[in-house]
PDB file of C-alpha atoms in Angstrom:
ATOM      1  CA  MET A   1     -19.655   0.439  -2.657  1.00  0.00           C
ATOM      2  CA  ASN A   2     -16.881   2.921  -3.171  1.00  0.00           C
ATOM      3  CA  ASP A   3     -13.221   2.892  -1.419  1.00  0.00           C
ATOM      4  CA  THR A   4     -14.037   4.756   1.376  1.00  0.00           C
ATOM      5  CA  ASP A   5     -17.316   2.486   2.133  1.00  0.00           C
ATOM      6  CA  PHE A   6     -15.313  -0.623   2.021  1.00  0.00           C
ATOM      7  CA  ALA A   7     -12.497   0.951   4.279  1.00  0.00           C
ATOM      8  CA  ALA A   8     -15.039   2.032   6.543  1.00  0.00           C
ATOM      9  CA  GLY A   9     -16.816  -1.776   6.437  1.00  0.00           C
ATOM     10  CA  MET A  10     -13.276  -3.269   7.240  1.00  0.00           C
ATOM     11  CA  GLY A  11     -12.548  -0.924  10.120  1.00  0.00           C
ATOM     12  CA  ARG A  12     -16.085  -1.806  11.405  1.00  0.00           C
ATOM     13  CA  LEU A  13     -15.531  -5.621  11.022  1.00  0.00           C
ATOM     14  CA  GLU A  14     -12.116  -5.034  13.028  1.00  0.00           C
ATOM     15  CA  GLU A  15     -13.862  -3.138  15.794  1.00  0.00           C
ATOM     16  CA  LEU A  16     -16.620  -5.512  16.089  1.00  0.00           C
ATOM     17  CA  LEU A  17     -14.175  -8.512  16.376  1.00  0.00           C
ATOM     18  CA  THR A  18     -12.355  -6.626  19.106  1.00  0.00           C
ATOM     19  CA  ARG A  19     -15.444  -6.163  20.927  1.00  0.00           C
ATOM     20  CA  THR A  20     -16.549  -9.773  20.759  1.00  0.00           C
ATOM     21  CA  GLU A  21     -13.308 -10.870  21.880  1.00  0.00           C
ATOM     22  CA  GLU A  22     -13.140  -8.221  24.968  1.00  0.00           C
ATOM     23  CA  SER A  23     -17.026  -9.014  25.771  1.00  0.00           C
ATOM     24  CA  CYS A  24     -17.681 -12.726  25.457  1.00  0.00           C
ATOM     25  CA  ALA A  25     -17.208 -15.696  27.578  1.00  0.00           C
ATOM     26  CA  PRO A  26     -13.338 -17.082  27.261  1.00  0.00           C
ATOM     27  CA  GLU A  27     -14.954 -20.539  26.297  1.00  0.00           C
ATOM     28  CA  ALA A  28     -16.957 -18.769  23.617  1.00  0.00           C
ATOM     29  CA  LEU A  29     -13.990 -17.533  21.998  1.00  0.00           C
ATOM     30  CA  PRO A  30     -12.524 -20.805  19.949  1.00  0.00           C
ATOM     31  CA  VAL A  31     -16.365 -21.048  18.599  1.00  0.00           C
ATOM     32  CA  ILE A  32     -16.469 -17.575  17.482  1.00  0.00           C
ATOM     33  CA  ARG A  33     -12.993 -17.649  15.605  1.00  0.00           C
ATOM     34  CA  GLU A  34     -14.036 -20.919  13.815  1.00  0.00           C
ATOM     35  CA  LEU A  35     -17.135 -19.168  12.684  1.00  0.00           C
ATOM     36  CA  VAL A  36     -15.129 -16.428  11.288  1.00  0.00           C
ATOM     37  CA  ARG A  37     -12.604 -18.764   9.756  1.00  0.00           C
ATOM     38  CA  SER A  38     -15.251 -20.811   8.111  1.00  0.00           C
ATOM     39  CA  LEU A  39     -17.105 -17.812   6.790  1.00  0.00           C
ATOM     40  CA  LEU A  40     -13.860 -16.473   5.437  1.00  0.00           C
ATOM     41  CA  ASP A  41     -13.020 -19.885   3.696  1.00  0.00           C
ATOM     42  CA  VAL A  42     -16.405 -19.993   2.174  1.00  0.00           C
ATOM     43  CA  HIS A  43     -15.919 -16.661   0.651  1.00  0.00           C
ATOM     44  CA  ARG A  44     -12.253 -17.554  -0.572  1.00  0.00           C
ATOM     45  CA  LEU A  45     -13.679 -20.486  -2.398  1.00  0.00           C
ATOM     46  CA  GLY A  46     -16.368 -18.484  -3.854  1.00  0.00           C
ATOM     47  CA  LEU A  47     -13.918 -15.630  -5.068  1.00  0.00           C
ATOM     48  CA  ALA A  48     -11.647 -18.395  -6.299  1.00  0.00           C
ATOM     49  CA  GLU A  49     -14.646 -19.672  -8.417  1.00  0.00           C
ATOM     50  CA  LEU A  50     -15.398 -16.384  -9.667  1.00  0.00           C
ATOM     51  CA  LEU A  51     -11.898 -15.691 -10.710  1.00  0.00           C
ATOM     52  CA  GLY A  52     -11.797 -19.001 -12.394  1.00  0.00           C
ATOM     53  CA  ALA A  53     -15.148 -18.244 -14.344  1.00  0.00           C
ATOM     54  CA  LEU A  54     -13.772 -15.080 -15.437  1.00  0.00           C
ATOM     55  CA  ASP A  55     -10.903 -16.897 -16.781  1.00  0.00           C
ATOM     56  CA  ASP A  56     -13.087 -19.624 -18.619  1.00  0.00           C
ATOM     57  CA  ALA A  57     -15.099 -17.193 -20.201  1.00  0.00           C
ATOM     58  CA  ASN A  58     -12.204 -15.175 -21.529  1.00  0.00           C
ATOM     59  CA  PRO A  59      -9.182 -17.506 -21.643  1.00  0.00           C
ATOM     60  CA  SER A  60      -7.026 -15.340 -23.876  1.00  0.00           C
ATOM     61  CA  ASN A  61      -7.520 -12.281 -21.706  1.00  0.00           C
ATOM     62  CA  VAL A  62      -6.665 -12.259 -18.064  1.00  0.00           C
ATOM     63  CA  ASP A  63      -7.042  -8.521 -18.131  1.00  0.00           C
ATOM     64  CA  LEU A  64     -10.771  -9.222 -16.732  1.00  0.00           C
ATOM     65  CA  VAL A  65      -9.276 -10.379 -13.493  1.00  0.00           C
ATOM     66  CA  ARG A  66      -6.579  -7.530 -13.379  1.00  0.00           C
ATOM     67  CA  ALA A  67      -9.128  -4.915 -14.212  1.00  0.00           C
ATOM     68  CA  ALA A  68     -11.141  -5.980 -11.231  1.00  0.00           C
ATOM     69  CA  ALA A  69      -8.002  -6.244  -8.877  1.00  0.00           C
ATOM     70  CA  SER A  70      -6.934  -2.810 -10.069  1.00  0.00           C
ATOM     71  CA  ARG A  71     -10.167  -1.527  -7.579  1.00  0.00           C
ATOM     72  CA  PRO A  72      -8.931  -0.974  -4.132  1.00  0.00           C
ATOM     73  CA  ALA A  73     -11.891  -2.633  -2.483  1.00  0.00           C
ATOM     74  CA  VAL A  74     -11.595  -5.701  -4.780  1.00  0.00           C
ATOM     75  CA  ALA A  75      -7.933  -5.789  -4.471  1.00  0.00           C
ATOM     76  CA  GLY A  76      -8.216  -5.927  -0.582  1.00  0.00           C
ATOM     77  CA  LEU A  77     -10.545  -8.971  -0.734  1.00  0.00           C
ATOM     78  CA  LEU A  78      -8.196 -10.694  -3.117  1.00  0.00           C
ATOM     79  CA  LEU A  79      -5.364 -10.052  -0.913  1.00  0.00           C
ATOM     80  CA  MET A  80      -7.176 -11.144   2.342  1.00  0.00           C
ATOM     81  CA  HIS A  81      -7.598 -14.617   0.676  1.00  0.00           C
ATOM     82  CA  ASP A  82      -4.373 -14.746  -1.419  1.00  0.00           C
ATOM     83  CA  LEU A  83      -5.978 -14.731  -4.599  1.00  0.00           C
ATOM     84  CA  HIS A  84      -4.669 -11.487  -6.391  1.00  0.00           C
ATOM     85  CA  PRO A  85      -3.265 -11.988  -9.807  1.00  0.00           C
ATOM     86  CA  ASP A  86      -0.086  -9.931  -9.321  1.00  0.00           C
ATOM     87  CA  ALA A  87       2.841 -10.775  -7.092  1.00  0.00           C
ATOM     88  CA  LEU A  88       3.681  -8.216  -4.516  1.00  0.00           C
ATOM     89  CA  ALA A  89       7.129  -7.272  -6.715  1.00  0.00           C
ATOM     90  CA  LEU A  90       4.668  -6.420  -9.390  1.00  0.00           C
ATOM     91  CA  ARG A  91       2.324  -4.132  -7.559  1.00  0.00           C
ATOM     92  CA  VAL A  92       5.254  -2.338  -5.851  1.00  0.00           C
ATOM     93  CA  GLU A  93       6.696  -1.882  -9.522  1.00  0.00           C
ATOM     94  CA  ALA A  94       3.629  -0.360 -10.575  1.00  0.00           C
ATOM     95  CA  ALA A  95       2.900   1.888  -7.662  1.00  0.00           C
ATOM     96  CA  LEU A  96       6.366   3.265  -8.186  1.00  0.00           C
ATOM     97  CA  ARG A  97       6.144   4.060 -11.678  1.00  0.00           C
ATOM     98  CA  GLU A  98       2.877   5.910 -11.060  1.00  0.00           C
ATOM     99  CA  ALA A  99       4.354   7.752  -8.255  1.00  0.00           C
ATOM    100  CA  ASN A 100       7.239   8.458 -10.121  1.00  0.00           C
ATOM    101  CA  ALA A 101       4.791   9.785 -13.206  1.00  0.00           C
ATOM    102  CA  ALA A 102       2.699  11.874 -10.828  1.00  0.00           C
ATOM    103  CA  GLY A 103       5.710  13.341  -8.983  1.00  0.00           C
ATOM    104  CA  ALA A 104       7.032  14.537 -12.145  1.00  0.00           C
ATOM    105  CA  GLY A 105       9.574  16.756 -10.209  1.00  0.00           C
ATOM    106  CA  SER A 106      13.227  16.776  -9.275  1.00  0.00           C
ATOM    107  CA  ALA A 107      12.840  13.855  -7.189  1.00  0.00           C
ATOM    108  CA  ALA A 108      12.626  10.013  -7.860  1.00  0.00           C
ATOM    109  CA  ALA A 109      11.615   6.871  -6.213  1.00  0.00           C
ATOM    110  CA  GLU A 110      13.283   3.390  -6.632  1.00  0.00           C
ATOM    111  CA  LEU A 111      12.945   0.242  -5.063  1.00  0.00           C
ATOM    112  CA  VAL A 112      16.045  -0.805  -2.952  1.00  0.00           C
ATOM    113  CA  ARG A 113      14.902  -4.053  -1.853  1.00  0.00           C
ATOM    114  CA  LEU A 114      12.178  -6.370  -1.472  1.00  0.00           C
ATOM    115  CA  ASP A 115      12.098  -8.849   1.387  1.00  0.00           C
ATOM    116  CA  GLY A 116       9.094 -10.820   2.055  1.00  0.00           C
ATOM    117  CA  ALA A 117       6.323  -8.140   2.681  1.00  0.00           C
ATOM    118  CA  ASP A 118       9.203  -5.659   3.672  1.00  0.00           C
ATOM    119  CA  VAL A 119       9.353  -2.856   1.032  1.00  0.00           C
ATOM    120  CA  ARG A 120      12.405  -0.439   1.149  1.00  0.00           C
ATOM    121  CA  VAL A 121      12.183   2.509  -1.385  1.00  0.00           C
ATOM    122  CA  ARG A 122      14.571   5.236  -1.766  1.00  0.00           C
ATOM    123  CA  ILE A 123      13.637   8.941  -2.752  1.00  0.00           C
ATOM    124  CA  SER A 124      16.272  11.112  -3.783  1.00  0.00           C
ATOM    125  CA  GLY A 125      16.182  14.506  -5.332  1.00  0.00           C
ATOM    126  CA  LYS A 126      15.608  18.063  -4.165  1.00  0.00           C
ATOM    127  CA  ARG A 127      14.240  18.467  -0.746  1.00  0.00           C
ATOM    128  CA  ALA A 128      10.709  19.880  -1.662  1.00  0.00           C
ATOM    129  CA  ALA A 129      10.135  17.372  -4.535  1.00  0.00           C
ATOM    130  CA  VAL A 130      11.362  14.700  -2.123  1.00  0.00           C
ATOM    131  CA  ARG A 131       8.745  15.357   0.448  1.00  0.00           C
ATOM    132  CA  VAL A 132       6.037  15.684  -2.126  1.00  0.00           C
ATOM    133  CA  LEU A 133       7.090  12.495  -3.620  1.00  0.00           C
ATOM    134  CA  ALA A 134       7.093  10.534  -0.480  1.00  0.00           C
ATOM    135  CA  LYS A 135       3.569  11.475   0.076  1.00  0.00           C
ATOM    136  CA  ILE A 136       2.571  10.198  -3.316  1.00  0.00           C
ATOM    137  CA  VAL A 137       4.564   6.817  -2.848  1.00  0.00           C
ATOM    138  CA  GLU A 138       2.879   6.137   0.459  1.00  0.00           C
ATOM    139  CA  ARG A 139      -0.478   6.569  -1.069  1.00  0.00           C
ATOM    140  CA  THR A 140       0.426   4.631  -4.339  1.00  0.00           C
ATOM    141  CA  LEU A 141       1.645   1.572  -2.150  1.00  0.00           C
ATOM    142  CA  SER A 142      -1.001   1.707   0.311  1.00  0.00           C
ATOM    143  CA  ASP A 143      -3.577   1.523  -2.711  1.00  0.00           C
ATOM    144  CA  ARG A 144      -1.702  -1.076  -4.844  1.00  0.00           C
ATOM    145  CA  ALA A 145       0.413  -3.055  -2.216  1.00  0.00           C
ATOM    146  CA  PRO A 146      -1.407  -2.762   1.198  1.00  0.00           C
ATOM    147  CA  ASP A 147       0.138  -6.103   2.037  1.00  0.00           C
ATOM    148  CA  GLY A 148       3.538  -4.724   2.111  1.00  0.00           C
ATOM    149  CA  THR A 149       5.182  -2.833   4.831  1.00  0.00           C
ATOM    150  CA  LEU A 150       6.939   0.525   3.484  1.00  0.00           C
ATOM    151  CA  HIS A 151      10.105   1.649   4.699  1.00  0.00           C
ATOM    152  CA  LEU A 152      11.440   4.985   3.054  1.00  0.00           C
ATOM    153  CA  ASP A 153      15.244   6.080   2.807  1.00  0.00           C
ATOM    154  CA  VAL A 154      15.113   9.882   1.828  1.00  0.00           C
ATOM    155  CA  VAL A 155      18.017  11.487   0.190  1.00  0.00           C
ATOM    156  CA  THR A 156      18.090  15.365  -0.400  1.00  0.00           C
ATOM    157  CA  LEU A 157      20.595  16.660  -2.786  1.00  0.00           C
ATOM    158  CA  ASP A 158      20.134  20.103  -2.136  1.00  0.00           C
ATOM    159  CA  ASP A 159      23.884  21.384  -1.376  1.00  0.00           C
ATOM    160  CA  GLY A 160      24.445  18.590   0.940  1.00  0.00           C
ATOM    161  CA  LEU A 161      23.579  20.560   3.605  1.00  0.00           C
ATOM    162  CA  PRO A 162      20.973  20.320   6.563  1.00  0.00           C
ATOM    163  CA  GLU A 163      17.910  22.389   6.432  1.00  0.00           C
ATOM    164  CA  ASN A 164      19.137  24.838   8.804  1.00  0.00           C
ATOM    165  CA  VAL A 165      22.274  25.736   7.208  1.00  0.00           C
ATOM    166  CA  VAL A 166      22.460  28.404   4.583  1.00  0.00           C
ATOM    167  CA  PRO A 167      25.436  28.332   2.198  1.00  0.00           C
ATOM    168  CA  ILE A 168      27.779  31.081   2.339  1.00  0.00           C
ATOM    169  CA  THR A 169      26.978  31.713  -1.343  1.00  0.00           C
ATOM    170  CA  ARG A 170      23.646  32.973  -0.297  1.00  0.00           C
ATOM    171  CA  LEU A 171      24.615  35.487   2.166  1.00  0.00           C
ATOM    172  CA  ARG A 172      25.031  39.193   0.986  1.00  0.00           C
ATOM    173  CA  ARG A 173      25.554  42.231   2.741  1.00  0.00           C
ATOM    174  CA  PRO A 174      23.166  45.274   2.104  1.00  0.00           C
ATOM    175  CA  GLY A 175      23.954  46.992  -1.186  1.00  0.00           C
ATOM    176  CA  GLY A 176      24.952  43.738  -3.084  1.00  0.00           C
ATOM    177  CA  ALA A 177      28.693  43.215  -2.044  1.00  0.00           C
ATOM    178  CA  ALA A 178      29.584  40.142  -0.426  1.00  0.00           C
TER     179      ALA A 178
END
């Protein structure tokens, strides 16, 4: 199963739950919800045991669990069950390092504030580079920290002027004279 298949499966699950809630008799809903809760509890216990077995098999190398958690589908399952080995702050910092390295332009992203699940990031730099980096930040945070809610503050450093204003130094008369 690849990440696309996992995302499609999760989407299908949500769709089926919604359809079930809309179509079944109201008195059946508590039983269905309890069924889903019990199923998820069993999965959580199984995943916790699996993570424990990985730690027991190699107590000096927690990297096995982190290596597994680096895969978006596995990370999604671990996050769903509150079993991810890394806190949100660590995953956000890693995502921003990755985004800044991938952007490698004249823009930078920095964590301004992390309040619960709210992640406030400031991106500053040249307008074109900021646009590119913003997309990279959105993608990397979505992959590494889907449990966070991203708020972007964008600061462009291009002459401090709005996009539709041309600095007078760029205006020239025909023939080169200003």
